[in-house]
PDB file of C-alpha atoms and ligand atoms in Angstrom:
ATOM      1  CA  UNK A   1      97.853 102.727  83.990  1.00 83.00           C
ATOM      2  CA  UNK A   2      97.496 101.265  87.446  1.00 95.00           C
ATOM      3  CA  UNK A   3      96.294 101.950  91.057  1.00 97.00           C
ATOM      4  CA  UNK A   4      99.546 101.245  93.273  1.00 98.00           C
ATOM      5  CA  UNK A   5      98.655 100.276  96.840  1.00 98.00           C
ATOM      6  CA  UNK A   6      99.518 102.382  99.972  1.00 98.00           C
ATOM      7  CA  UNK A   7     101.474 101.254 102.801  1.00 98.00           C
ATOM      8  CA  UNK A   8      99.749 102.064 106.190  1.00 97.00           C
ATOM      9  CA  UNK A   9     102.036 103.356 109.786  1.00 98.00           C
ATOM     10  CA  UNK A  10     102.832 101.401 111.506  1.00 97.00           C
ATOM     11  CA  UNK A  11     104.219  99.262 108.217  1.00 97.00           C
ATOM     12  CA  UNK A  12     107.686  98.631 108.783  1.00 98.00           C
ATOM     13  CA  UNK A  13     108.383  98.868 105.044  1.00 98.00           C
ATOM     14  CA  UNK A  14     107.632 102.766 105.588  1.00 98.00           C
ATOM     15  CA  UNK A  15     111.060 103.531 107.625  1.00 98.00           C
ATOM     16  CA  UNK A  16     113.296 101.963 104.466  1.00 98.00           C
ATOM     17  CA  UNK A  17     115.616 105.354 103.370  1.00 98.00           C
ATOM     18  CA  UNK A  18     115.411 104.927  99.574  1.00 99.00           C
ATOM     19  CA  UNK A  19     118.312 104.990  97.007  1.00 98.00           C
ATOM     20  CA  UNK A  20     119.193 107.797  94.261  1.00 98.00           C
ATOM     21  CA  UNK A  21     117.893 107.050  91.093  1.00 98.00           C
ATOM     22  CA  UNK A  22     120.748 105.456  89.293  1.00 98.00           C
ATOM     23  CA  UNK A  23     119.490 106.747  85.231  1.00 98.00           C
ATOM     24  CA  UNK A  24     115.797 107.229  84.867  1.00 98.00           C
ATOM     25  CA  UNK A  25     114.398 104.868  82.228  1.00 98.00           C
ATOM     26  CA  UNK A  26     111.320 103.831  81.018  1.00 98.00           C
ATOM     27  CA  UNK A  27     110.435 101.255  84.156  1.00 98.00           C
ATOM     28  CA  UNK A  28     110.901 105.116  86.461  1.00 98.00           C
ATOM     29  CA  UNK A  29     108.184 106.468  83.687  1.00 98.00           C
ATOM     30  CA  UNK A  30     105.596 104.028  83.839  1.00 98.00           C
ATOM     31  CA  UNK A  31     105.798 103.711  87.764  1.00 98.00           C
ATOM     32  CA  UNK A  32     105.861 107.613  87.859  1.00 98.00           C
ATOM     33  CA  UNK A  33     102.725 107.667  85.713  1.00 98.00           C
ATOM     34  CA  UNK A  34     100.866 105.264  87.927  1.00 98.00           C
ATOM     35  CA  UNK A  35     102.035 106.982  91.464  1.00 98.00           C
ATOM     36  CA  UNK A  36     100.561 110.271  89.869  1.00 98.00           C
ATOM     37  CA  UNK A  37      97.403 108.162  89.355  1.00 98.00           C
ATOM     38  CA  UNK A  38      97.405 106.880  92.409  1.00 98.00           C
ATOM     39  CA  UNK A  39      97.632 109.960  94.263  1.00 98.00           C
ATOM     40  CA  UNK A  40      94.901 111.786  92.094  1.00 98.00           C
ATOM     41  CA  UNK A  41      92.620 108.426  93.029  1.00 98.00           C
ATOM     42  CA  UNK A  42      93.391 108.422  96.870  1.00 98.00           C
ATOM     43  CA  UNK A  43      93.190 111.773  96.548  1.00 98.00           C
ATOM     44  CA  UNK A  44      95.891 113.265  97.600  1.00 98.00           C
ATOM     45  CA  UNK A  45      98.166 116.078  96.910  1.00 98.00           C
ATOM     46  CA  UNK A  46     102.035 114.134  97.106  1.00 98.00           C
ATOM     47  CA  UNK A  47     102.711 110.682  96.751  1.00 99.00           C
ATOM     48  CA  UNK A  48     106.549 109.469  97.875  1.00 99.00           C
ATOM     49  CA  UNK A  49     107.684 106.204  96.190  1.00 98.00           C
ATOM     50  CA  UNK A  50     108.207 104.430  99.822  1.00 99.00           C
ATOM     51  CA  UNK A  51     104.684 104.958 100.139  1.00 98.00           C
ATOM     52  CA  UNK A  52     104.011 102.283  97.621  1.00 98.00           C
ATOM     53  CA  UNK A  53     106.797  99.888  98.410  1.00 98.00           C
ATOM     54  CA  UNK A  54     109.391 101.336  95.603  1.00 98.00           C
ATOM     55  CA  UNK A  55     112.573 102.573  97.422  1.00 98.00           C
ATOM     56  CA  UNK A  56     114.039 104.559  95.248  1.00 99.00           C
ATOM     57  CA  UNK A  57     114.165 108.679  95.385  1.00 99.00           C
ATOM     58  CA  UNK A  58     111.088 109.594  93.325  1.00 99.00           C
ATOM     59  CA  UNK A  59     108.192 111.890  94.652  1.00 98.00           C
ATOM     60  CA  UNK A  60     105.127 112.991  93.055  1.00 98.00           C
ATOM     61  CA  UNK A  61     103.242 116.015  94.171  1.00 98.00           C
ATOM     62  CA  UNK A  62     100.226 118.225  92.723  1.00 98.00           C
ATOM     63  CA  UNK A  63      98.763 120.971  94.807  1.00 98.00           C
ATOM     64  CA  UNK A  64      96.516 122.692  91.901  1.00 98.00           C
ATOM     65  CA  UNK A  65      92.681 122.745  92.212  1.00 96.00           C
ATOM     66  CA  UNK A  66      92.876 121.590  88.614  1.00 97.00           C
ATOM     67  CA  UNK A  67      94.569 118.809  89.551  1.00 97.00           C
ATOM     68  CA  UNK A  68      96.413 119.181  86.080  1.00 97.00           C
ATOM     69  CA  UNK A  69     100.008 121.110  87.495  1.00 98.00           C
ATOM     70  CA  UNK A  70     101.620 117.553  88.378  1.00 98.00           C
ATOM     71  CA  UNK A  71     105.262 118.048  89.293  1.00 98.00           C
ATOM     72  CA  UNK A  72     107.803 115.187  89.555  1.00 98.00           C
ATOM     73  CA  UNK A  73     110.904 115.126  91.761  1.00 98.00           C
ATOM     74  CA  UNK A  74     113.693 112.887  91.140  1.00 99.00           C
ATOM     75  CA  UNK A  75     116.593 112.534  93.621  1.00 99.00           C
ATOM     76  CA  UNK A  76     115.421 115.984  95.070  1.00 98.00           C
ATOM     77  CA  UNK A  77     118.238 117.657  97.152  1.00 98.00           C
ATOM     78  CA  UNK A  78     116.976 120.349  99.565  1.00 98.00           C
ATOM     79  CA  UNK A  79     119.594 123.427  98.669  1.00 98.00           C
ATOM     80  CA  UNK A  80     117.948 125.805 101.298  1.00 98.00           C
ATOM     81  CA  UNK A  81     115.371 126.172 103.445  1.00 98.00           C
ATOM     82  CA  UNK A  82     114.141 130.017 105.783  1.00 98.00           C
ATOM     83  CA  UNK A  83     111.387 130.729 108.171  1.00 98.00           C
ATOM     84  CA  UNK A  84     109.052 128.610 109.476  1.00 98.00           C
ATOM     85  CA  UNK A  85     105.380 128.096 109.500  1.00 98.00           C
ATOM     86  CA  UNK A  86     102.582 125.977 111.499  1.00 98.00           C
ATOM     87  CA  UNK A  87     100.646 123.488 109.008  1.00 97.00           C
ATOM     88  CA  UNK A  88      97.662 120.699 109.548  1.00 97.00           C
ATOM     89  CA  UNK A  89      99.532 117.987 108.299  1.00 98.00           C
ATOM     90  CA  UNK A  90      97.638 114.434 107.084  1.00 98.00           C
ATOM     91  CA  UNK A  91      98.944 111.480 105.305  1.00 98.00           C
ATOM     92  CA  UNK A  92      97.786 108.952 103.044  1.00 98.00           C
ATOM     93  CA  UNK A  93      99.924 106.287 105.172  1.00 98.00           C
ATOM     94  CA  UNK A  94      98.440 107.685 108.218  1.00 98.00           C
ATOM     95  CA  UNK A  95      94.698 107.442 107.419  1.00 97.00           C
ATOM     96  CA  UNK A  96      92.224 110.149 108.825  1.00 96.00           C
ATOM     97  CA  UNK A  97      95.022 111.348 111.434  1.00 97.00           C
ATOM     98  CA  UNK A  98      95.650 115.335 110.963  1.00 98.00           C
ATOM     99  CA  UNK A  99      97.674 117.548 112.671  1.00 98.00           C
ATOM    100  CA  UNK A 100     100.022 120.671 113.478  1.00 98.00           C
ATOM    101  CA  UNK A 101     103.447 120.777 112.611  1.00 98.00           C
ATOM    102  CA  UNK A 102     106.028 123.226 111.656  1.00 98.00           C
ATOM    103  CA  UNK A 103     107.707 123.377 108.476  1.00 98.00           C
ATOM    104  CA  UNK A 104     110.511 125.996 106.609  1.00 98.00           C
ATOM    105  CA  UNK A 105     108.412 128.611 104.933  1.00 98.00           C
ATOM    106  CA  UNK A 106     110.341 128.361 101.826  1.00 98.00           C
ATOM    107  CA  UNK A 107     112.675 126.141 100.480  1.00 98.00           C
ATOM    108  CA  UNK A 108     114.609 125.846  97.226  1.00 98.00           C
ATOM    109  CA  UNK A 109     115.399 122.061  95.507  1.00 98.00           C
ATOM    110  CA  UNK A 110     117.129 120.708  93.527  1.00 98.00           C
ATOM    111  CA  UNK A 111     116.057 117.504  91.416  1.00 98.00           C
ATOM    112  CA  UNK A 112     115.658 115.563  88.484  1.00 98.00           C
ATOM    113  CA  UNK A 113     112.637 115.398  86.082  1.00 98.00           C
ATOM    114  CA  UNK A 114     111.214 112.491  84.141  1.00 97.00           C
ATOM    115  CA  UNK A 115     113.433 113.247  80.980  1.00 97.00           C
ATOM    116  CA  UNK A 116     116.709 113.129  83.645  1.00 98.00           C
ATOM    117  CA  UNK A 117     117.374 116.787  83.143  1.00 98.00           C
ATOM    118  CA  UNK A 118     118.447 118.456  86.470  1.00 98.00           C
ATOM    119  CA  UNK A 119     116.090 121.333  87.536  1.00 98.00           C
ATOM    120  CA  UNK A 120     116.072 123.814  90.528  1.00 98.00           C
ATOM    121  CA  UNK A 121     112.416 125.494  92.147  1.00 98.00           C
ATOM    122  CA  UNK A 122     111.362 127.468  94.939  1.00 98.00           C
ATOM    123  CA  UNK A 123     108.316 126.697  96.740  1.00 98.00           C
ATOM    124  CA  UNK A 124     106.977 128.499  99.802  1.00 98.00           C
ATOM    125  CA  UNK A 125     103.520 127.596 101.504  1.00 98.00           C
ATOM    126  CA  UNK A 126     101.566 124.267 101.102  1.00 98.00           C
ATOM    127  CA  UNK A 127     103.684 123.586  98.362  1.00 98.00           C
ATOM    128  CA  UNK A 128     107.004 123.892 100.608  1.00 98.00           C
ATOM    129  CA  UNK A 129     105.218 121.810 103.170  1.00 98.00           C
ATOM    130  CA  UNK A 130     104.289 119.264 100.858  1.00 98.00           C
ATOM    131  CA  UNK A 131     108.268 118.782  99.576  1.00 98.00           C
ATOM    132  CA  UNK A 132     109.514 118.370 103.278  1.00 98.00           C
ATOM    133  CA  UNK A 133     106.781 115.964 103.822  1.00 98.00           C
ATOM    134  CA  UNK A 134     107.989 114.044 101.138  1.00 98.00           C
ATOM    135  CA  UNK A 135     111.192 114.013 101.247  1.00 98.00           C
ATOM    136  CA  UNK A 136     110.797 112.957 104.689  1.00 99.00           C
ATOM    137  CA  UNK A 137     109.159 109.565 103.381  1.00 99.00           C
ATOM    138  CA  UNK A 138     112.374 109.283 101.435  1.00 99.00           C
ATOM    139  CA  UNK A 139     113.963 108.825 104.840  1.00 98.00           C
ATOM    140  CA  UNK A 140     111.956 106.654 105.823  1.00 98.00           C
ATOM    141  CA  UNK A 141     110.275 109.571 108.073  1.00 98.00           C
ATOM    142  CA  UNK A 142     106.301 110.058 108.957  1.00 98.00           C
ATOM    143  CA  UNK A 143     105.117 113.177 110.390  1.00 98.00           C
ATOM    144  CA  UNK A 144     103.797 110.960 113.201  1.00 98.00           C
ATOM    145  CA  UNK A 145     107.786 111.180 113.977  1.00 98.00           C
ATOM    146  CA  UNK A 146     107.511 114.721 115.417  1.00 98.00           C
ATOM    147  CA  UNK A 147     104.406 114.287 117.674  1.00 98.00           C
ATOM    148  CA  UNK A 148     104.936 113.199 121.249  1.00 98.00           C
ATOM    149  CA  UNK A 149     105.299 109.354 121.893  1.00 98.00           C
ATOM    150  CA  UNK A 150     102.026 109.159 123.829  1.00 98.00           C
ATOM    151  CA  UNK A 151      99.885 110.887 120.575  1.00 98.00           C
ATOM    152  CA  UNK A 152     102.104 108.545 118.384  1.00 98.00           C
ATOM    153  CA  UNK A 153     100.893 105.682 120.486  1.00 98.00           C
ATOM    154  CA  UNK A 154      97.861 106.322 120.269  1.00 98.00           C
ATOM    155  CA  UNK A 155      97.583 107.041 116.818  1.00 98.00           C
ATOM    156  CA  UNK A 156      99.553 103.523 116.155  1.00 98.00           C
ATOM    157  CA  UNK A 157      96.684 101.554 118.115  1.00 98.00           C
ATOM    158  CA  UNK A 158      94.216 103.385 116.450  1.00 97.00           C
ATOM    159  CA  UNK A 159      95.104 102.263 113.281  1.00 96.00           C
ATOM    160  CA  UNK A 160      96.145  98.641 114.156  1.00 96.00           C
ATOM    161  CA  UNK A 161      92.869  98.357 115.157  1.00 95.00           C
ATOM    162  CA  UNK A 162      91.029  99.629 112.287  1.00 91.00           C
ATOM    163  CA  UNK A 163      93.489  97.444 110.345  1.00 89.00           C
ATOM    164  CA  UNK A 164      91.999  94.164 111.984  1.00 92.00           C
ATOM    165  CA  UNK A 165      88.772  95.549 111.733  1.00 92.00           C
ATOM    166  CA  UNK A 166      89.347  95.370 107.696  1.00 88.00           C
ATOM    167  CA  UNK A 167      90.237  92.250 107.511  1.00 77.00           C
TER     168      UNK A 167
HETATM  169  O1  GNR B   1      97.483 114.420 100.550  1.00 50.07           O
HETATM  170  C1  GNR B   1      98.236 114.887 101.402  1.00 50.07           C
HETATM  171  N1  GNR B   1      97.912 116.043 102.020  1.00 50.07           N
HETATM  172  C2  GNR B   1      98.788 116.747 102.836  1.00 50.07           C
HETATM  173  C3  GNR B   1      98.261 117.776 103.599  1.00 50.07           C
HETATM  174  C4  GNR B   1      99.081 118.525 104.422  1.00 50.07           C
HETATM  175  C5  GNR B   1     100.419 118.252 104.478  1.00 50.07           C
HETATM  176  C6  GNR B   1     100.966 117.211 103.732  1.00 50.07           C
HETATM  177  C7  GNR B   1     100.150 116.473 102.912  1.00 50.07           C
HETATM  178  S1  GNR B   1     100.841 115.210 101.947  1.00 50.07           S
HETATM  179  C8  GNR B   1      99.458 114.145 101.762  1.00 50.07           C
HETATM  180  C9  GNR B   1      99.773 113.016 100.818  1.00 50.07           C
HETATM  181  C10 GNR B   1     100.867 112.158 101.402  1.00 50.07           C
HETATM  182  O2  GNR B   1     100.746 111.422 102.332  1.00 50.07           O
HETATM  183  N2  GNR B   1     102.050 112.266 100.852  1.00 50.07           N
HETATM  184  O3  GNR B   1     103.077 111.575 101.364  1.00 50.07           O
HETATM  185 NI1   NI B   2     102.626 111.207 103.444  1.00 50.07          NI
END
C-alpha cells in the first residue's frame, strides 16, 4: 500500500480528460487500492484518478461514517440524471476552499468494477453529488469551474500563495 500525492488547482495536469480503461488488470488493482488509501488518509470522501496524476477513467468514492462501504467506478457513464439540489462543495485539489453549487438530485451510472464486470446504481444526495464531482475530474473539470471568474481568481491566488509559502 501507498499514499499517492494530490495535485493542487491551479496544476495544469488537473484539466487532462482521461481515457477509458482499456481491460482492468492487476496494475488498475493495486493503484485502485492505494487511491482508496489515499482518500481515507487525506480524508476525503472521492478520490478521481486525475487527481493523482493517472489519466485514465477510474474514481474512488466512500461516503459511509464507517468508512468501510468503498465503491469503485470504472469508465462510469452517467445514464440519467433529475432534479437538482444546492450542495457545499470542497475538494482535496482545492485545499480549504468550500462552496455552493448545484448538482442533479439523482442520477443513475453505469460503470465497471474492479473484477471488469459492468454494473448499474442509483445514487441521490451526497452520494449523487459526489459522482458528478468526480466524474467532472475525469474531464478535466474542478468545481472552481462553475464559480464566477473573480471568486475563481481569487481562490487561484490564494492558493499560489500558500503554495510558495510551503516551499
Ligand atoms: O472529500 C470531498 N468532499 C466533498 C464534499 C462535498 C462535495 C464533494 C466532495 S468530493 C471531496 C474529495 C474530492 O476532491 N474528490 O475529488
Ligand atoms: Ni475533487
Amino acid at each position: 500500500m501507498a499514499l499517492l500525492n494530490i495535485l493542487h488547482f491551479p496544476d495544469d495536469r488537473l484539466r487532462t480528460k482521461a481515457k477509458p480503461v482499456d481491460k482492468v488488470t492487476d496494475k488498475h488493482r493495486t493503484l485502485i487500492s492505494n487511491m482508496l488509501e489515499t482518500m481515507y488518509d487525506a480524508p476525503g470522501i472521492g478520490l478521481a484518478a486525475t487527481q493523482i496524476n493517472f489519466h485514465e477513467r477510474i474514481l474512488v468514492i466512500d461516503i459511509s461514517e464507517e468508512k468501510n462501504e468503498p465503491i469503485v467506478l470504472i469508465n462510469p457513464e452517467l445514464l440519467e440524471k433529475e432534479g437538482d439540489q444546492e450542495f457545499d462543495e470542497g475538494c482535496l485539489s482545492v485545499p480549504g476552499i468550500y462552496e455552493t453549487l448545484h448538482r442533479a438530485e439523482k442520477v443513475r451510472v453505469k460503470a465497471l468494477n474492479q473484477k471488469g464486470e459492468s454494473f448499474e446504481m442509483d445514487a441521490h444526495g451526497l452520494l449523487a453529488v459526489c459522482i458528478q464531482h468526480e466524474m467532472d475530474h475525469l474531464e478535466g473539470k474542478l468545481f472552481v469551474d462553475y464559480l464566477s471568474q473573480l471568486k475563481k481568481q481569487r481562490i487561484r491566488k490564494k492558493l499560489e500563495k500558500q503554495q510558495r509559502n510551503a516551499m
